[in-house]
Structures are given as structure tokens and as C-alpha cells.
Coordinates of C-alpha atoms in Angstrom, one line a residue:
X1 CA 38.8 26.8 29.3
X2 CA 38.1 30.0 27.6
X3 CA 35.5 32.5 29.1
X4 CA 32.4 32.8 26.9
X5 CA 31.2 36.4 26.5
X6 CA 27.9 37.5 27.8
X7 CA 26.4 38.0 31.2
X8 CA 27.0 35.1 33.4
X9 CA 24.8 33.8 35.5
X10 CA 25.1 31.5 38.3
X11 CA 23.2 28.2 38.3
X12 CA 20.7 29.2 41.8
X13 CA 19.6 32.1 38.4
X14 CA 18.6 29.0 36.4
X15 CA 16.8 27.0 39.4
X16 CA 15.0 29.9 40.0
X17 CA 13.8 30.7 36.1
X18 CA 13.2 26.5 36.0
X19 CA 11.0 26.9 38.8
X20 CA 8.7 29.4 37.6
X21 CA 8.2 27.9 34.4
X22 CA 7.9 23.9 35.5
X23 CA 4.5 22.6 34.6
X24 CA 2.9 19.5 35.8
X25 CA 2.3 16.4 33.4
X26 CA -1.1 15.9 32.4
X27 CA -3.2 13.2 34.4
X28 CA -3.3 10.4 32.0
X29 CA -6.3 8.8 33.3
X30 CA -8.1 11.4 32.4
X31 CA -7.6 11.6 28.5
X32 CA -8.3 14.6 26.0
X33 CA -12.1 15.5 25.2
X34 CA -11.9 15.9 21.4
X35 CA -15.2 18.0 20.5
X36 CA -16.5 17.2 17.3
X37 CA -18.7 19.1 14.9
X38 CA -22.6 17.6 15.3
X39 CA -22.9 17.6 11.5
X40 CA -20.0 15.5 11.1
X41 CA -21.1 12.8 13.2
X42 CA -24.1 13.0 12.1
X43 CA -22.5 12.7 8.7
X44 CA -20.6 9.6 9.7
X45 CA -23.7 7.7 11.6
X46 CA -25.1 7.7 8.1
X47 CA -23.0 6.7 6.2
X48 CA -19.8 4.4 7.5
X49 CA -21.5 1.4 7.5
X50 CA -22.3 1.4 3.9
X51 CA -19.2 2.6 3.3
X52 CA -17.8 -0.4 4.7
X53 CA -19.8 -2.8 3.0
X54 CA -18.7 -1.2 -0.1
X55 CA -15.5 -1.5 0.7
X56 CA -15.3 -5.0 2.0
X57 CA -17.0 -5.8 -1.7
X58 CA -14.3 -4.5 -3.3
X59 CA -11.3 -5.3 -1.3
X60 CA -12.5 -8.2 0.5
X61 CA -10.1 -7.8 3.4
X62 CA -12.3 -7.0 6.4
X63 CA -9.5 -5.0 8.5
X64 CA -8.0 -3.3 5.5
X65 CA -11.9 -2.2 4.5
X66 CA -11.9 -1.1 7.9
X67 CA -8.9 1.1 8.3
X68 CA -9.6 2.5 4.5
X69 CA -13.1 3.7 5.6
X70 CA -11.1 4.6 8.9
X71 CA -9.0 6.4 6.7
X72 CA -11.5 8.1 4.5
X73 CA -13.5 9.8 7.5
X74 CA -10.7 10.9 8.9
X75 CA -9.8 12.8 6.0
X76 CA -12.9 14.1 5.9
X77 CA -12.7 15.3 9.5
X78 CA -9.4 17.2 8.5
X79 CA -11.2 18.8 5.4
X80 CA -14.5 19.0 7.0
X81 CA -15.2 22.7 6.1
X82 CA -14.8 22.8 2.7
X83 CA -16.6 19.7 1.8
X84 CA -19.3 20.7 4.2
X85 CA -19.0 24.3 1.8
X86 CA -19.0 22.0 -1.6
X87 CA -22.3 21.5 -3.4
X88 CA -22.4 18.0 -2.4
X89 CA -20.3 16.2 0.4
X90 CA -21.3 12.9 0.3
X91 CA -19.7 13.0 -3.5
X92 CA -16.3 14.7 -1.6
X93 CA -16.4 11.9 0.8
X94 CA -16.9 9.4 -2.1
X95 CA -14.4 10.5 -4.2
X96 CA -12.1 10.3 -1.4
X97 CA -12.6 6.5 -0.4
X98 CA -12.4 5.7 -4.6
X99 CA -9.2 7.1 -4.2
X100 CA -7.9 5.1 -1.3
X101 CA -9.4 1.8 -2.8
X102 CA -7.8 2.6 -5.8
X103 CA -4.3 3.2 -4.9
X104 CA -5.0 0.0 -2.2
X105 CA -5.9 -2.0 -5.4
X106 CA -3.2 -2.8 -7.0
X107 CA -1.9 -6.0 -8.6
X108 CA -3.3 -9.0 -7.5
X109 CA -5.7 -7.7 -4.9
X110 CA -7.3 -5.9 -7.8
X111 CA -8.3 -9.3 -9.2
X112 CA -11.7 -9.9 -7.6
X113 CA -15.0 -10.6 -9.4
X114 CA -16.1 -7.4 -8.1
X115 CA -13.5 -5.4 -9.2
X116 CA -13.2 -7.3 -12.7
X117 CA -16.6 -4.6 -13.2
X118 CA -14.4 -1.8 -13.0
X119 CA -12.4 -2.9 -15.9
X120 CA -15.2 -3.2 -18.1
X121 CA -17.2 -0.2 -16.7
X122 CA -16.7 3.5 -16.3
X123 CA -16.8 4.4 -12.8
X124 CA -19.4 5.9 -12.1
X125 CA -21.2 2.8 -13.7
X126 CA -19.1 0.3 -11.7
X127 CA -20.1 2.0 -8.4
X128 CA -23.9 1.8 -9.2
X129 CA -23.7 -1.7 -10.2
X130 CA -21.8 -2.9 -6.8
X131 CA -24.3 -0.6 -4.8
X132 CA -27.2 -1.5 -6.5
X133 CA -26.7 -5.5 -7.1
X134 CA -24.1 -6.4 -4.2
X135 CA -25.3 -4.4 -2.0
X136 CA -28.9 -4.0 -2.9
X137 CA -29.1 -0.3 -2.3
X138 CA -32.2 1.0 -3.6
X139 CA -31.6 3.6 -6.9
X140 CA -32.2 6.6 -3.7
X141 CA -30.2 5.2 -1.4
X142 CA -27.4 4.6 -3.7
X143 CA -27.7 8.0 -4.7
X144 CA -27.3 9.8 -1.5
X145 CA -24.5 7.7 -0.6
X146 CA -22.3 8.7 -4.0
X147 CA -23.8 12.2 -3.9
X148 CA -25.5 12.0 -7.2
X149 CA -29.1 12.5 -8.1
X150 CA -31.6 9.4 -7.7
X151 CA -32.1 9.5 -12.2
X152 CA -28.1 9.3 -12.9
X153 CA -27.8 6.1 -10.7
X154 CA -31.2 5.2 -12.9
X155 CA -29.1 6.1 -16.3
X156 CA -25.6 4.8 -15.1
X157 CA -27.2 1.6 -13.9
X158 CA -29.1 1.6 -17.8
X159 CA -25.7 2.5 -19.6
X160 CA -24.1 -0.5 -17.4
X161 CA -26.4 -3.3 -18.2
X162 CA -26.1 -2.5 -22.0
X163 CA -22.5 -2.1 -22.0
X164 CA -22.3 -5.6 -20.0
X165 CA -24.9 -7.2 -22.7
X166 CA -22.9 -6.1 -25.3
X167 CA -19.7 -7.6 -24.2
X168 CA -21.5 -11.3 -22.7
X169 CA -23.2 -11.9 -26.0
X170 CA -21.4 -14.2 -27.8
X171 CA -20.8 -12.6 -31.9
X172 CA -22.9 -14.3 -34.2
X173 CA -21.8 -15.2 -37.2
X174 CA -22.2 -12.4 -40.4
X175 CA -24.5 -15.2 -42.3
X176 CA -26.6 -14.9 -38.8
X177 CA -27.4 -12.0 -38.1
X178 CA -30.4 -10.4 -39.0
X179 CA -30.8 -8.0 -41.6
X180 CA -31.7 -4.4 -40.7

């Protein structure tokens, strides 16, 4: 066996430098304190449990609703500076579960009544009708939860119920309709 080159050094040398640098395994009873920011839980008393509820209504699957709003606040955790630094973080946070719905809702999952509203609807105006009629939110509540102000939930909520008019009026005939 061929001698590599370098200092050698005998194996009491390596004892020794093992020695010195051993370190005891953590006592696993006793578990990691994980300090979060006051804000943020404060931020996530007030709002995961509408979050949920909005969730469930859209996916309907009470552990996947769970683990997406799961999901969502932990992404917010990760991010929490700059969307505690944007203009409005409840609309951060919102935007963020939207996303994770959406890619969730695909194919046939997508096929609930609640979510048929988001085919017809612009999003915004989807999200104020679920709020406001599923989950009977008032126009403020639903506001602060989607980061808006309290009169574009009012508008959204208008533009939604004419849009829907529009499309479950059944077309009247030409010779019917009334001259303008």
C-alpha cells in the first residue's frame, strides 16, 4: 500500500481532536421554543378562521382547506417582513391562499357550485360574493379580510349581481322586448 503524502498522524491525535469537539445530543423532551413575532399572531388570531371557512367553501375538503390555510400562514410567516412593509397585508395574505386554491383546483375538484361563480365572475367579484352570501361577512368584515376598502366590496358585490342577472335572465324574444 502506497504512503500518502502529508503529515501523518497517529490515531490517539484524532481521539484527542474528537474529544474536544464531541457535543452532546439535544434533550428531546425538551423541544425548541420557536419565538414568533406578536404581530403575526396577532395577524393569524384574526384571521385563520375565516380563512378556513372560505376555503372549506371552495374546496370542500375539510383537511385539504386545512393544510391550504396551513399552508398559506406559513408562507406568510416566511415572508412576514415584506408583507408586514406592503401597503396592505391582509391583501398579500389573500392573494397568497387564491393562489394555493387555485392551483389545488383543478379538474374535477373545481366543479363545485361555489366555484362555478368563479367562472362567471372576475375574481375579485367571486370572492365578495362567497364572503358576503356563503359566508355572511358583513361588506366591513369582508373587506378587512381581502384587504380592500369597505366601498369596493360594496361595488364588486353591485358589478356581481348585475353580471349574474344578466346571464340568469332567460333572452326574450326580439318581438318582446320593449322598445327604448
Amino acid at each position: 500500500m502506497a504512503e500518502l503524502p502529508g503529515p501523518q498522524r497517529k490515531p490517539t491525535v484524532y481521539r484527542a481532536l474528537l474529544s474536544q469537539c464531541a457535543v452532546e445530543p439535544p434533550d428531546r423532551t425538551a423541544g425548541l421554543i420557536v419565538s414568533l413575532p406578536m404581530d403575526y399572531i396577532a395577524f393569524c388570531l384574526l384571521y385563520q378562521d375565516r380563512y378556513l371557512r372560505y376555503t372549506r367553501a371552495r374546496v370542500a375538503d375539510p383537511d385539504l382547506s386545512r393544510e391550504l390555510v396551513e399552508t398559506t400562514l406559513g408562507s406568510v410567516a416566511i415572508n412576514w417582513a415584506s408583507v408586514l412593509a406592503s401597503r396592505r397585508p391582509a391583501a398579500e395574505a389573500w392573494d397568497i391562499l387564491g393562489s394555493l386554491i387555485a392551483q389545488t383546483l383543478r379538474g374535477p375538484a373545481a366543479a363545485t357550485l361555489c366555484n362555478t361563480v368563479y367562472r362567471v365572475l372576475p375574481l375579485l367579484q367571486a370572492d365578495v360574493v362567497i364572503l358576503r352570501h356563503r359566508l355572511s361577512l358583513s361588506n366591513k368584515q369582508a373587506a378587512d379580510l381581502i384587504g380592500v376598502e369597505e366601498p369596493v366590496v360594496a361595488s364588486q358585490l353591485r358589478m356581481a349581481h348585475r353580471t349574474m342577472a344578466r346571464r340568469t335572465v332567460p333572452a326574450q324574444p326580439t318581438a318582446l322586448r320593449p322598445l327604448v
